[in-house]
């Protein structure tokens, strides 16, 4: 089994996959979501991960490979240590030098976040191109894939949650509200005024940017949404045609599969290292 991990700024999602066979594609069997452990110790995170497996009756020994996409570098070493202690193996991080199958045609490919790379890998594998991936998480990112499967670039805006927090924290008389689809567009109270501004403001942001990208790419361009706010906003968006909640983890899985030779060589080197130490 493969454990795919997506470490985001707010949440960390872990998916367990049964590998593909000649008769059937890979299947996600379990999925867990936790707050990204920026303040956790190694022992605390190890207990959380072990607890998720125990809670669902999954034997840790069934995990034979682990791949991680992370946009929080300060805790990469924490995850690496937890994985090595709990599973007895080194994880594959999605980072420069790892084979992705996705040419990155930007000014500085090394600065493109791992989350954007894995999203595009999965989106092109599933939907082809040209495609725009809208990731509605802590940040709102727009990632553009060409018809040939190249990452062309995109756009980044503050996420819906960040914008809401900024509004509540900066305006003394505005109270925090639940972010949901409003029942009307002309608000008659402060609460629905805020909900309308946040919700339809972001729908307009999505459609406005996607319209301009589609004008450059061509009318056959597909728009895929993923991330925590994808379901909420997609039903009111004119441009989003698909919502894919597993896009990021599927991209991590695909990149792991494309690096099997690298993983195998690392495992052999580790085995040789331990054998030499035993002698």
Coordinates of C-alpha atoms in Angstrom, one line a residue:
X1 CA 0.0 0.0 0.0
X2 CA 1.1 3.6 -0.7
X3 CA 0.6 6.4 1.8
X4 CA 0.3 9.7 0.0
X5 CA 0.6 12.8 2.2
X6 CA -0.3 16.4 1.3
X7 CA 1.1 18.9 3.8
X8 CA -0.8 22.2 3.3
X9 CA -0.6 25.5 5.2
X10 CA -3.8 24.8 7.1
X11 CA -4.5 21.0 6.8
X12 CA -2.6 17.9 6.1
X13 CA -4.4 15.1 4.2
X14 CA -3.2 11.5 4.1
X15 CA -4.5 8.9 1.6
X16 CA -3.8 5.2 1.6
X17 CA -3.8 3.6 -1.9
X18 CA -4.0 0.0 -3.1
X19 CA -1.6 0.0 -6.0
X20 CA -2.7 -0.4 -9.6
X21 CA -2.7 -3.9 -11.3
X22 CA -2.9 -4.8 -15.0
X23 CA -6.6 -5.4 -14.4
X24 CA -7.5 -2.4 -12.2
X25 CA -6.4 1.2 -11.5
X26 CA -5.1 2.3 -8.1
X27 CA -7.8 2.7 -5.5
X28 CA -7.8 5.0 -2.5
X29 CA -9.0 2.9 0.5
X30 CA -8.6 5.4 3.4
X31 CA -8.3 9.2 3.8
X32 CA -7.5 11.2 6.9
X33 CA -7.4 15.0 7.5
X34 CA -5.6 16.7 10.4
X35 CA -4.5 20.2 11.2
X36 CA -1.0 20.8 9.9
X37 CA 1.2 20.1 12.9
X38 CA 3.3 23.2 13.0
X39 CA 3.4 23.1 16.8
X40 CA 3.6 19.3 17.3
X41 CA 6.5 17.3 18.6
X42 CA 7.8 14.2 16.9
X43 CA 6.1 12.0 19.6
X44 CA 2.8 13.8 19.2
X45 CA 2.7 13.5 15.5
X46 CA 3.7 9.8 15.7
X47 CA 0.8 9.2 18.1
X48 CA -1.7 10.9 15.7
X49 CA -0.6 9.0 12.7
X50 CA -0.5 5.6 14.5
X51 CA -3.9 6.5 16.0
X52 CA -5.5 7.0 12.6
X53 CA -4.4 3.6 11.4
X54 CA -5.5 1.9 14.6
X55 CA -8.9 3.7 14.6
X56 CA -9.6 2.3 11.1
X57 CA -8.1 -1.1 11.8
X58 CA -5.3 -0.7 9.3
X59 CA -2.0 -2.5 9.9
X60 CA 0.9 -0.1 9.5
X61 CA 3.0 -3.0 8.1
X62 CA 0.8 -2.9 4.9
X63 CA 2.5 0.4 3.9
X64 CA 5.3 -0.3 1.5
X65 CA 5.8 3.2 0.2
X66 CA 5.3 6.8 1.3
X67 CA 5.3 10.0 -0.8
X68 CA 4.9 13.6 0.5
X69 CA 4.0 16.9 -1.1
X70 CA 4.7 19.7 1.3
X71 CA 4.4 23.5 1.2
X72 CA 5.5 23.9 4.8
X73 CA 9.3 23.4 4.7
X74 CA 9.9 24.0 8.4
X75 CA 8.1 20.8 9.3
X76 CA 9.4 18.6 6.5
X77 CA 12.1 17.2 8.9
X78 CA 9.4 16.4 11.4
X79 CA 7.5 14.3 8.9
X80 CA 10.7 12.6 7.7
X81 CA 11.6 11.6 11.3
X82 CA 8.1 10.4 12.1
X83 CA 7.9 8.3 8.9
X84 CA 11.3 6.7 9.5
X85 CA 10.5 5.9 13.1
X86 CA 6.9 4.7 12.5
X87 CA 7.2 2.9 9.2
X88 CA 11.0 2.2 9.0
X89 CA 11.4 3.8 5.6
X90 CA 12.4 7.1 3.9
X91 CA 9.6 9.0 2.3
X92 CA 9.8 10.4 -1.3
X93 CA 9.3 14.2 -1.2
X94 CA 8.0 15.9 -4.3
X95 CA 10.9 18.4 -4.8
X96 CA 13.3 19.5 -7.6
X97 CA 15.1 16.5 -9.1
X98 CA 12.1 14.1 -8.7
X99 CA 10.6 12.8 -12.0
X100 CA 7.2 14.3 -12.5
X101 CA 6.6 14.0 -16.3
X102 CA 5.5 17.6 -16.2
X103 CA 7.7 20.2 -18.0
X104 CA 7.6 23.4 -16.1
X105 CA 7.9 26.4 -18.5
X106 CA 8.1 29.2 -15.9
X107 CA 10.9 31.8 -15.2
X108 CA 12.1 29.8 -12.2
X109 CA 10.7 26.2 -12.1
X110 CA 12.3 25.5 -8.7
X111 CA 10.0 28.1 -7.0
X112 CA 6.8 26.4 -8.1
X113 CA 5.1 24.8 -5.1
X114 CA 4.9 21.1 -4.8
X115 CA 1.1 21.3 -4.4
X116 CA 0.7 23.0 -7.8
X117 CA 3.0 20.4 -9.5
X118 CA 1.0 17.4 -8.1
X119 CA -2.3 19.0 -9.0
X120 CA -1.2 19.5 -12.6
X121 CA 0.2 16.0 -12.9
X122 CA -3.1 14.5 -11.8
X123 CA -5.2 16.9 -13.8
X124 CA -3.4 16.2 -17.1
X125 CA -3.5 12.5 -16.5
X126 CA -7.2 12.6 -15.9
X127 CA -8.6 15.4 -18.0
X128 CA -5.8 16.1 -20.6
X129 CA -5.1 19.7 -21.7
X130 CA -5.4 22.6 -22.0
X131 CA -6.7 22.7 -18.4
X132 CA -6.9 25.2 -15.6
X133 CA -6.7 23.8 -12.0
X134 CA -8.3 26.1 -9.4
X135 CA -7.1 25.1 -5.9
X136 CA -9.4 26.7 -3.4
X137 CA -7.5 26.3 -0.1
X138 CA -5.5 28.6 2.2
X139 CA -4.5 30.4 -1.0
X140 CA -6.5 30.4 -4.3
X141 CA -4.2 29.2 -7.1
X142 CA -4.8 29.0 -10.8
X143 CA -2.5 26.6 -12.6
X144 CA -2.4 26.3 -16.4
X145 CA -1.5 23.1 -18.3
X146 CA -1.0 23.2 -22.1
X147 CA -2.4 20.7 -24.6
X148 CA 1.0 19.0 -24.5
X149 CA 1.0 18.6 -20.7
X150 CA 3.3 21.5 -19.9
X151 CA 2.9 23.7 -16.8
X152 CA 2.7 27.2 -18.3
X153 CA 2.2 29.2 -15.1
X154 CA -0.9 30.7 -13.4
X155 CA -2.0 33.1 -10.7
X156 CA -2.2 33.3 -6.9
X157 CA -4.8 35.1 -4.8
X158 CA -5.6 35.1 -1.1
X159 CA -7.8 32.3 -0.1
X160 CA -11.4 32.8 0.9
X161 CA -10.6 32.1 4.6
X162 CA -7.7 34.5 4.6
X163 CA -9.9 37.3 3.1
X164 CA -12.6 36.6 5.6
X165 CA -10.2 36.7 8.5
X166 CA -8.7 40.0 7.2
X167 CA -12.1 41.5 7.0
X168 CA -13.2 40.5 10.5
X169 CA -9.8 41.4 12.1
X170 CA -9.6 44.8 10.5
X171 CA -13.2 46.0 10.8
X172 CA -14.1 46.4 14.5
X173 CA -17.9 46.4 14.0
X174 CA -18.1 43.4 11.7
X175 CA -18.6 40.1 13.4
X176 CA -17.4 36.7 12.1
X177 CA -20.0 34.8 10.1
X178 CA -20.2 31.3 8.5
X179 CA -19.1 31.3 4.9
X180 CA -21.9 29.8 2.8
X181 CA -23.9 30.4 -0.3
X182 CA -26.3 33.3 0.4
X183 CA -30.0 33.0 -0.3
X184 CA -30.1 36.3 -2.2
X185 CA -27.6 38.8 -3.7
X186 CA -29.0 42.1 -2.2
X187 CA -28.4 41.8 1.5
X188 CA -30.6 43.5 4.1
X189 CA -28.5 42.8 7.1
X190 CA -24.9 42.9 8.1
X191 CA -24.5 39.1 8.2
X192 CA -25.9 38.4 4.7
X193 CA -24.0 41.5 3.4
X194 CA -20.8 39.9 4.5
X195 CA -21.7 36.4 3.2
X196 CA -22.7 37.9 -0.2
X197 CA -19.5 39.8 -0.5
X198 CA -17.3 36.9 0.4
X199 CA -19.1 34.2 -1.6
X200 CA -20.0 36.0 -4.8
X201 CA -16.7 38.0 -4.6
X202 CA -14.8 34.8 -4.9
X203 CA -17.1 33.3 -7.6
X204 CA -16.4 36.5 -9.6
X205 CA -12.7 36.2 -8.9
X206 CA -12.7 32.6 -10.2
X207 CA -14.8 33.3 -13.3
X208 CA -13.0 36.6 -14.1
X209 CA -9.5 35.1 -14.1
X210 CA -10.6 31.8 -15.8
X211 CA -12.4 33.8 -18.5
X212 CA -9.1 35.6 -19.3
X213 CA -7.0 32.5 -19.2
X214 CA -9.5 30.6 -21.5
X215 CA -9.3 33.5 -23.9
X216 CA -5.5 32.9 -24.2
X217 CA -5.6 29.1 -24.2
X218 CA -8.7 28.5 -26.4
X219 CA -12.4 27.6 -25.9
X220 CA -11.7 23.9 -25.4
X221 CA -9.9 24.6 -22.1
X222 CA -11.3 22.6 -19.1
X223 CA -11.5 24.1 -15.6
X224 CA -11.1 21.8 -12.6
X225 CA -11.6 22.8 -9.0
X226 CA -10.1 21.2 -5.9
X227 CA -9.4 22.2 -2.3
X228 CA -11.4 22.9 0.8
X229 CA -13.8 25.5 -0.7
X230 CA -14.2 23.8 -4.1
X231 CA -17.6 22.2 -3.6
X232 CA -19.0 25.4 -1.9
X233 CA -18.0 27.7 -4.8
X234 CA -18.1 25.5 -7.9
X235 CA -21.9 25.2 -8.1
X236 CA -22.2 28.9 -8.6
X237 CA -19.2 29.3 -10.9
X238 CA -19.8 29.6 -14.6
X239 CA -16.4 28.3 -15.6
X240 CA -15.7 25.4 -13.3
X241 CA -16.8 22.1 -14.9
X242 CA -15.4 19.5 -12.6
X243 CA -14.7 19.2 -8.8
X244 CA -12.0 16.7 -7.9
X245 CA -11.4 16.4 -4.2
X246 CA -8.7 13.8 -4.6
X247 CA -6.7 15.6 -7.2
X248 CA -3.7 16.5 -5.0
X249 CA -3.3 13.0 -3.4
X250 CA -3.7 11.4 -6.8
X251 CA -0.9 13.6 -8.1
X252 CA 1.3 12.5 -5.2
X253 CA 0.5 8.9 -6.0
X254 CA 1.3 9.3 -9.7
X255 CA 4.7 11.0 -9.0
X256 CA 5.6 8.1 -6.6
X257 CA 4.8 5.6 -9.4
X258 CA 7.0 7.5 -11.8
X259 CA 9.9 7.4 -9.4
X260 CA 9.9 3.6 -8.6
X261 CA 13.4 3.2 -9.9
X262 CA 14.6 6.0 -7.6
X263 CA 12.7 4.5 -4.6
X264 CA 14.1 1.1 -5.3
X265 CA 17.7 2.3 -5.5
X266 CA 17.3 4.2 -2.2
X267 CA 15.9 1.1 -0.5
X268 CA 18.8 -1.0 -1.7
X269 CA 21.3 1.6 -0.6
X270 CA 19.7 1.7 2.9
X271 CA 19.8 -2.1 3.1
X272 CA 23.5 -2.1 2.2
X273 CA 24.2 0.7 4.7
X274 CA 22.5 -1.3 7.5
X275 CA 24.4 -4.5 6.4
X276 CA 27.7 -2.7 6.5
X277 CA 27.0 -1.3 10.0
X278 CA 26.1 -4.8 11.2
X279 CA 29.4 -6.2 10.0

